[in-house]
PDB file of C-alpha atoms in Angstrom:
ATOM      1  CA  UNK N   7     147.131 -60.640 -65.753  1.00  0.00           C
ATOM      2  CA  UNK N   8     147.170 -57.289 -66.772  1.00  0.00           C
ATOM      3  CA  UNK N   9     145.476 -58.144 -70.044  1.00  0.00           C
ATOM      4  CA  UNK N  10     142.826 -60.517 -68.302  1.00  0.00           C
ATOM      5  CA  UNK N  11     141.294 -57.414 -66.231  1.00  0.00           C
ATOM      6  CA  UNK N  12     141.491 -54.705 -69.090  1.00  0.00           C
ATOM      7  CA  UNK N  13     139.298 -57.863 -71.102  1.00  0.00           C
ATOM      8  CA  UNK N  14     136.660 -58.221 -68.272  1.00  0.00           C
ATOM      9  CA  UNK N  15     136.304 -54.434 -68.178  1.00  0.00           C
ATOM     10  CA  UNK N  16     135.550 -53.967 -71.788  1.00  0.00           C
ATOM     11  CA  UNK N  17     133.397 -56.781 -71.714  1.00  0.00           C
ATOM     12  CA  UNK N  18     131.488 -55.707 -68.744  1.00  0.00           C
ATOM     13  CA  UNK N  19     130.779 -52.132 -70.651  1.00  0.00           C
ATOM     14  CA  UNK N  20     129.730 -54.022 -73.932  1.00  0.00           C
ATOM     15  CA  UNK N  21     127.449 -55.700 -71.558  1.00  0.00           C
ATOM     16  CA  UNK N  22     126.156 -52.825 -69.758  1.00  0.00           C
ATOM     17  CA  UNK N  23     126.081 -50.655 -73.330  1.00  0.00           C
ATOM     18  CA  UNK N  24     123.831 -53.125 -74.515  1.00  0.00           C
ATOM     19  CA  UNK N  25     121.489 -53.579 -71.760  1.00  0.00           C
ATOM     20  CA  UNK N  26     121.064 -49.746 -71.611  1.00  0.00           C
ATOM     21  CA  UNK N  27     120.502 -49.909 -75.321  1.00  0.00           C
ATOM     22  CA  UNK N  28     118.115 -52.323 -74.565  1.00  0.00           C
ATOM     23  CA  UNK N  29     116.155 -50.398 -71.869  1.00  0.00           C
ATOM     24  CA  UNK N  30     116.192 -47.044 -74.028  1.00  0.00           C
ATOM     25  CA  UNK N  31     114.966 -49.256 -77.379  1.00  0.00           C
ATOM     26  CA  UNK N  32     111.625 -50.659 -74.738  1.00  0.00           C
ATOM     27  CA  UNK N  33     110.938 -47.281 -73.119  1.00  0.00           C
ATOM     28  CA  UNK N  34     110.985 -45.702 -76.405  1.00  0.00           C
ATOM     29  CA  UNK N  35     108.585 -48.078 -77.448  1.00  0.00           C
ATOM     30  CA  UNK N  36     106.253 -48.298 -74.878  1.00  0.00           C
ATOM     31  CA  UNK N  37     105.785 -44.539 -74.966  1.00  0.00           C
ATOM     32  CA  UNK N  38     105.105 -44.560 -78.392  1.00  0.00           C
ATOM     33  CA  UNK N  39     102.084 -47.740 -78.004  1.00  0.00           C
ATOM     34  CA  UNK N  40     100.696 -44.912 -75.101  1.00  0.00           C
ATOM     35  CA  UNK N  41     100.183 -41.610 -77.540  1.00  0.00           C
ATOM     36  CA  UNK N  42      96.403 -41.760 -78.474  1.00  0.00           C
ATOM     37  CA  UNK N  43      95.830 -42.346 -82.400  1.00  0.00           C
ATOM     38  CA  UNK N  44      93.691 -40.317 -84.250  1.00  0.00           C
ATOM     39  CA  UNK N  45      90.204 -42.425 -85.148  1.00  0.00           C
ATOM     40  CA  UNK N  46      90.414 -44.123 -88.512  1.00  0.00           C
ATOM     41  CA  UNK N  47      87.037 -43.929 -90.102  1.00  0.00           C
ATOM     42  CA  UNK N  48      86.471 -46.317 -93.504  1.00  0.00           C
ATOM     43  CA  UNK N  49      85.367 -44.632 -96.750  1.00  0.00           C
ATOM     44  CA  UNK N  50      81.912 -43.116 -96.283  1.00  0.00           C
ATOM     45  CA  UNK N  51      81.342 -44.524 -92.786  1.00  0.00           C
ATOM     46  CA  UNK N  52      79.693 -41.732 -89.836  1.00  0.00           C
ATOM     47  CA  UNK N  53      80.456 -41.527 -86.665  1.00  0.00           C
ATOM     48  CA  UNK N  54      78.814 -39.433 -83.847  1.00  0.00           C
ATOM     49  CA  UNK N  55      78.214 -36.417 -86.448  1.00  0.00           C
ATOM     50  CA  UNK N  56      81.734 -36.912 -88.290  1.00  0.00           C
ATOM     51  CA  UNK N  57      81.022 -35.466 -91.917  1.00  0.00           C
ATOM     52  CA  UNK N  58      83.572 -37.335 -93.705  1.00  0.00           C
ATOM     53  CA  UNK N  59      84.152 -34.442 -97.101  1.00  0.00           C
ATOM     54  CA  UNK N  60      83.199 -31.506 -94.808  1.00  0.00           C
ATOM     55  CA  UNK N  61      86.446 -29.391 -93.770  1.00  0.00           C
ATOM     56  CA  UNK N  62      87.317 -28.896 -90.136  1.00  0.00           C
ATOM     57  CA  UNK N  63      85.963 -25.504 -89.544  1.00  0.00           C
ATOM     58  CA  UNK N  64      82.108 -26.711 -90.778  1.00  0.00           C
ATOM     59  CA  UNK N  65      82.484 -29.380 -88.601  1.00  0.00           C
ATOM     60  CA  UNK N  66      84.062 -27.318 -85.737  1.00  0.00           C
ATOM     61  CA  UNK N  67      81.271 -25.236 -85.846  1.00  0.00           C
ATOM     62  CA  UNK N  68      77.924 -28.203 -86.165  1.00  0.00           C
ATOM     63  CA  UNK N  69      79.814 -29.532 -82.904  1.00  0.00           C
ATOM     64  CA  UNK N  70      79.496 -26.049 -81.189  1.00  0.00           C
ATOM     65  CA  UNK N  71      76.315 -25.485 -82.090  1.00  0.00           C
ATOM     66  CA  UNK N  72      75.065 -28.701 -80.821  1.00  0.00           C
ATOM     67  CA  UNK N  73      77.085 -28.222 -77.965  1.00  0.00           C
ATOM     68  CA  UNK N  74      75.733 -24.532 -77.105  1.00  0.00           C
ATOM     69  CA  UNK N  75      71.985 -26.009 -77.681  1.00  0.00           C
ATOM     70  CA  UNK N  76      72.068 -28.624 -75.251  1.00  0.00           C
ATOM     71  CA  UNK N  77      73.762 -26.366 -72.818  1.00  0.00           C
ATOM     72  CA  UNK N  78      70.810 -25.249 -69.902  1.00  0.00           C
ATOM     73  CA  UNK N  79      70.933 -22.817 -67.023  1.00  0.00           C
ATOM     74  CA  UNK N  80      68.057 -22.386 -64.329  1.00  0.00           C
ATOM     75  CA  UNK N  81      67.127 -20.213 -61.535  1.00  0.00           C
ATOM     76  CA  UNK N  82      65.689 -21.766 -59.112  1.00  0.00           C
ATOM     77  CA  UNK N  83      64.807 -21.301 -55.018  1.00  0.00           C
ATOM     78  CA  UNK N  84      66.345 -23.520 -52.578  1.00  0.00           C
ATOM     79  CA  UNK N  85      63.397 -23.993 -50.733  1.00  0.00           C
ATOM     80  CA  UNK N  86      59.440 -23.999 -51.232  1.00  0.00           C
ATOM     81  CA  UNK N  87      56.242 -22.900 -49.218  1.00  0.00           C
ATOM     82  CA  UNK N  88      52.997 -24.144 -49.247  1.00  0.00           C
ATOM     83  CA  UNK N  89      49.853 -22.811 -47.876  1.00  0.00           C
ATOM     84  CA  UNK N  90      46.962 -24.425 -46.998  1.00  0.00           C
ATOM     85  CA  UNK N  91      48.273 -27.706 -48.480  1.00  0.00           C
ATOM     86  CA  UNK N  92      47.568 -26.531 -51.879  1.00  0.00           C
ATOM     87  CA  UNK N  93      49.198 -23.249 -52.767  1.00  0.00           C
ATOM     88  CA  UNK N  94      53.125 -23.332 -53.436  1.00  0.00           C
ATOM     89  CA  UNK N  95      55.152 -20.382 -53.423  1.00  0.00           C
ATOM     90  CA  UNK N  96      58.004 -21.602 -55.059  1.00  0.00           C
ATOM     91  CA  UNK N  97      60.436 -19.433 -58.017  1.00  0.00           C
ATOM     92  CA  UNK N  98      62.055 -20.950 -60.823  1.00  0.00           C
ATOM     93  CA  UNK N  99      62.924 -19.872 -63.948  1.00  0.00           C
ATOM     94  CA  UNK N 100      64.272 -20.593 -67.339  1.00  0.00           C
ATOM     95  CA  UNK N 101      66.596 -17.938 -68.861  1.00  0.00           C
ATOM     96  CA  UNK N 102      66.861 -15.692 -71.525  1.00  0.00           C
ATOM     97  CA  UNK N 103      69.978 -17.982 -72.966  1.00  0.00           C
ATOM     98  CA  UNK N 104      68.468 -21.729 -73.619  1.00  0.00           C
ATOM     99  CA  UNK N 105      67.745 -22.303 -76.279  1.00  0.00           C
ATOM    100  CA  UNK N 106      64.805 -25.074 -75.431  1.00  0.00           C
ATOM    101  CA  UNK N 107      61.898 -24.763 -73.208  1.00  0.00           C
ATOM    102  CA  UNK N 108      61.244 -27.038 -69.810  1.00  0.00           C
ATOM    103  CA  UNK N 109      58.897 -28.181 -67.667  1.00  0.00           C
ATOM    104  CA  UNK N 110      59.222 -29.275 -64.263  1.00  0.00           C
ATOM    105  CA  UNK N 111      57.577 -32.062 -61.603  1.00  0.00           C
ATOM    106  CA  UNK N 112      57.700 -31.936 -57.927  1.00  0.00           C
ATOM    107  CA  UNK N 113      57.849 -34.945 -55.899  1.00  0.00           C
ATOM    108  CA  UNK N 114      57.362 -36.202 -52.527  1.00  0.00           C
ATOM    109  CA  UNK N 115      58.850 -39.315 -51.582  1.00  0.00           C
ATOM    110  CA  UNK N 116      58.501 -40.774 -55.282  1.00  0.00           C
ATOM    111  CA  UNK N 117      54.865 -39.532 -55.630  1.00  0.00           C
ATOM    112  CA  UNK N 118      54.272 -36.506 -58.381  1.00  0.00           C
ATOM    113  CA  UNK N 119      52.185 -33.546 -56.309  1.00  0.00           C
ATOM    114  CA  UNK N 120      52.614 -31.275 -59.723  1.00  0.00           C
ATOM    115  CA  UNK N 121      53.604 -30.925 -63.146  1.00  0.00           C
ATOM    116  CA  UNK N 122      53.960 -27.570 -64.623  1.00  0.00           C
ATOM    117  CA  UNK N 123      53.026 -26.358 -68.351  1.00  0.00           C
ATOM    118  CA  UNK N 124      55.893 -25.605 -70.701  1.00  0.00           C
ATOM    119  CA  UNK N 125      58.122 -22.603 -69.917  1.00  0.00           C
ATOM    120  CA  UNK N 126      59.740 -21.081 -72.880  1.00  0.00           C
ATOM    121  CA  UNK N 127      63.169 -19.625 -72.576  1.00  0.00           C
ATOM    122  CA  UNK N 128      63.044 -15.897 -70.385  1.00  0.00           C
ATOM    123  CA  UNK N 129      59.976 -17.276 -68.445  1.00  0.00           C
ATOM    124  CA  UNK N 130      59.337 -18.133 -64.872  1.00  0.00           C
ATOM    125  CA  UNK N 131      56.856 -18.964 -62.175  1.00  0.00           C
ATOM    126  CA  UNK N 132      56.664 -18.134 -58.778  1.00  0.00           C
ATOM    127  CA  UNK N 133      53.378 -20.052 -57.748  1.00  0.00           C
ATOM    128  CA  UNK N 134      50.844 -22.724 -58.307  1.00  0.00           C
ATOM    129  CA  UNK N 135      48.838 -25.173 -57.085  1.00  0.00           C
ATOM    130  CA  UNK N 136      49.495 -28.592 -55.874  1.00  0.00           C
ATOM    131  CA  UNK N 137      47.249 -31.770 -57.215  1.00  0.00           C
ATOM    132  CA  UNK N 138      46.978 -33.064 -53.596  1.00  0.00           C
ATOM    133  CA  UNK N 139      47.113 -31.742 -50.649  1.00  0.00           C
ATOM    134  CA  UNK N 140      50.119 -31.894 -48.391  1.00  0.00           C
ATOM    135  CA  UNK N 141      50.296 -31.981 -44.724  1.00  0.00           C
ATOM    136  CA  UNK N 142      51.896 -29.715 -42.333  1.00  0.00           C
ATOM    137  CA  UNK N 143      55.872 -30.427 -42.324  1.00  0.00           C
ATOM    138  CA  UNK N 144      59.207 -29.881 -43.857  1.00  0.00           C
ATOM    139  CA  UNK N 145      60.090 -32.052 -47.080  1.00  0.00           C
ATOM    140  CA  UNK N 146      62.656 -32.738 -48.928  1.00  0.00           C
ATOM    141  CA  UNK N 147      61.066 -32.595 -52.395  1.00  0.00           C
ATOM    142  CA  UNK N 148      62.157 -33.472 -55.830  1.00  0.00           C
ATOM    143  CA  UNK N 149      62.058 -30.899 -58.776  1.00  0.00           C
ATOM    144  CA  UNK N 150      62.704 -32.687 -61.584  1.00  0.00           C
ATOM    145  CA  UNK N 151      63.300 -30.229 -64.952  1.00  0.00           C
ATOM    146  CA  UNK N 152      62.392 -31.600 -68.475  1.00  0.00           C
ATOM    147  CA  UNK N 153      64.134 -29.619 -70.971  1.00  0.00           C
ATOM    148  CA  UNK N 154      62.037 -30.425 -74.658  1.00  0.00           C
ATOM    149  CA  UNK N 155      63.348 -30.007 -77.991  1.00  0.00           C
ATOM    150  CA  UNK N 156      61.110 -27.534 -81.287  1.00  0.00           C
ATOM    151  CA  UNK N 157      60.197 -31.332 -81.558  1.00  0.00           C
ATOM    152  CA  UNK N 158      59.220 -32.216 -77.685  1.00  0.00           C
ATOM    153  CA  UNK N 159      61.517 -34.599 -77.615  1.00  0.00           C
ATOM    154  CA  UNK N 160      64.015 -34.642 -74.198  1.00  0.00           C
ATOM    155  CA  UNK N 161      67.002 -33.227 -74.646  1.00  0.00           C
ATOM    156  CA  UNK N 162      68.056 -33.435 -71.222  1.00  0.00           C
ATOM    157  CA  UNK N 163      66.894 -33.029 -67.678  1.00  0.00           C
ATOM    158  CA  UNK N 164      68.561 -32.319 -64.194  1.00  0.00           C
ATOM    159  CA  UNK N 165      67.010 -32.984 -60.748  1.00  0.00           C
ATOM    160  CA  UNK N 166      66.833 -30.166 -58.128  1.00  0.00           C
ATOM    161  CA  UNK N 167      66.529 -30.990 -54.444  1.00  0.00           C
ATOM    162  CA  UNK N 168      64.575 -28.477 -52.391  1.00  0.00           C
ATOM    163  CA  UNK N 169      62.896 -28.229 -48.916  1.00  0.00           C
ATOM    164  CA  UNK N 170      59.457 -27.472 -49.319  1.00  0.00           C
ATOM    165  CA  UNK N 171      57.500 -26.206 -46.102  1.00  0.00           C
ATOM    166  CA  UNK N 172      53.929 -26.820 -45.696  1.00  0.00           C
ATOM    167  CA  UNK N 173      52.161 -25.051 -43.066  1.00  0.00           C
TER     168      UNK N 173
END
């Protein structure tokens, strides 16, 4: 009887050894599927600026100056004030550190009242002069910034909201 018990016990560790065999072997697995893989890129093939025979640092360095290019800061008023229905005092400025030049458009409820000339990088304005009137009241207007490329093509714009007060 003895014998029978010291059987079931052994067998009832083989069976538990194995299942947590089992379970380790799957987790182990499964964490392995999860770690990201490097991309595989075939023999001469580009992908988003990947220079296949160029060594890391080069490319390193084309990334961060792509990266730095595209990178825009502006200073720019919260709110705007119009006089006479024409004449906007309004600040906003593109700084010394962009690379790329911008030019904005201010909207009221979806309709364009201006569209400013280029301003280079370390330039501002702090006036002009709407294309249409606008009545007495407190908007909430749209300044839309254009940032242009040596080329003029867009390299990327960013939408301001500001109150704009017309007396």
């Amino acid at each position: 009887m003895k014998d029978k018990k010291i059987r079931f016990i052994v067998v009832l560790l083989l069976i538990l050894a194995v299942g947590i065999a089992g379970y380790m072997l799957y987790k182990h697995k499964n964490v392995q599927e999860q770690v990201p893989q490097a991309p595989v890129f075939g023999e001469g093939e580009l992908k988003d600026g990947y220079i296949p025979h160029m060594p890391v640092e080069d490319r390193e360095r084309l990334a961060k100056q792509k990266m730095d290019a595209t990178m825009f800061t502006s200073s720019a008023d919260a709110a705007g004030y119009v006089k006479n229905g024409l004449d906007v005092s309004y600040n906003i400025s593109n700084v010394p550190q962009n690379k790329f030049p911008f030019y904005f458009t201010v909207s009221v409820d979806g309709k364009e009242y201006y569209r400013s000339p280029l301003i280079p990088p370390g330039k501002r304005m702090d006036s002009f002069k709407l294309e249409e009137p606008l009545k007495p009241g407190v908007y909430r207007a749209s300044v839309m910034l254009n940032v242009l490329d040596e080329n003029n093509n867009p390299v990327g714009a960013r939408e301001l909201i500001i109150k704009l007060v017309s007396e």
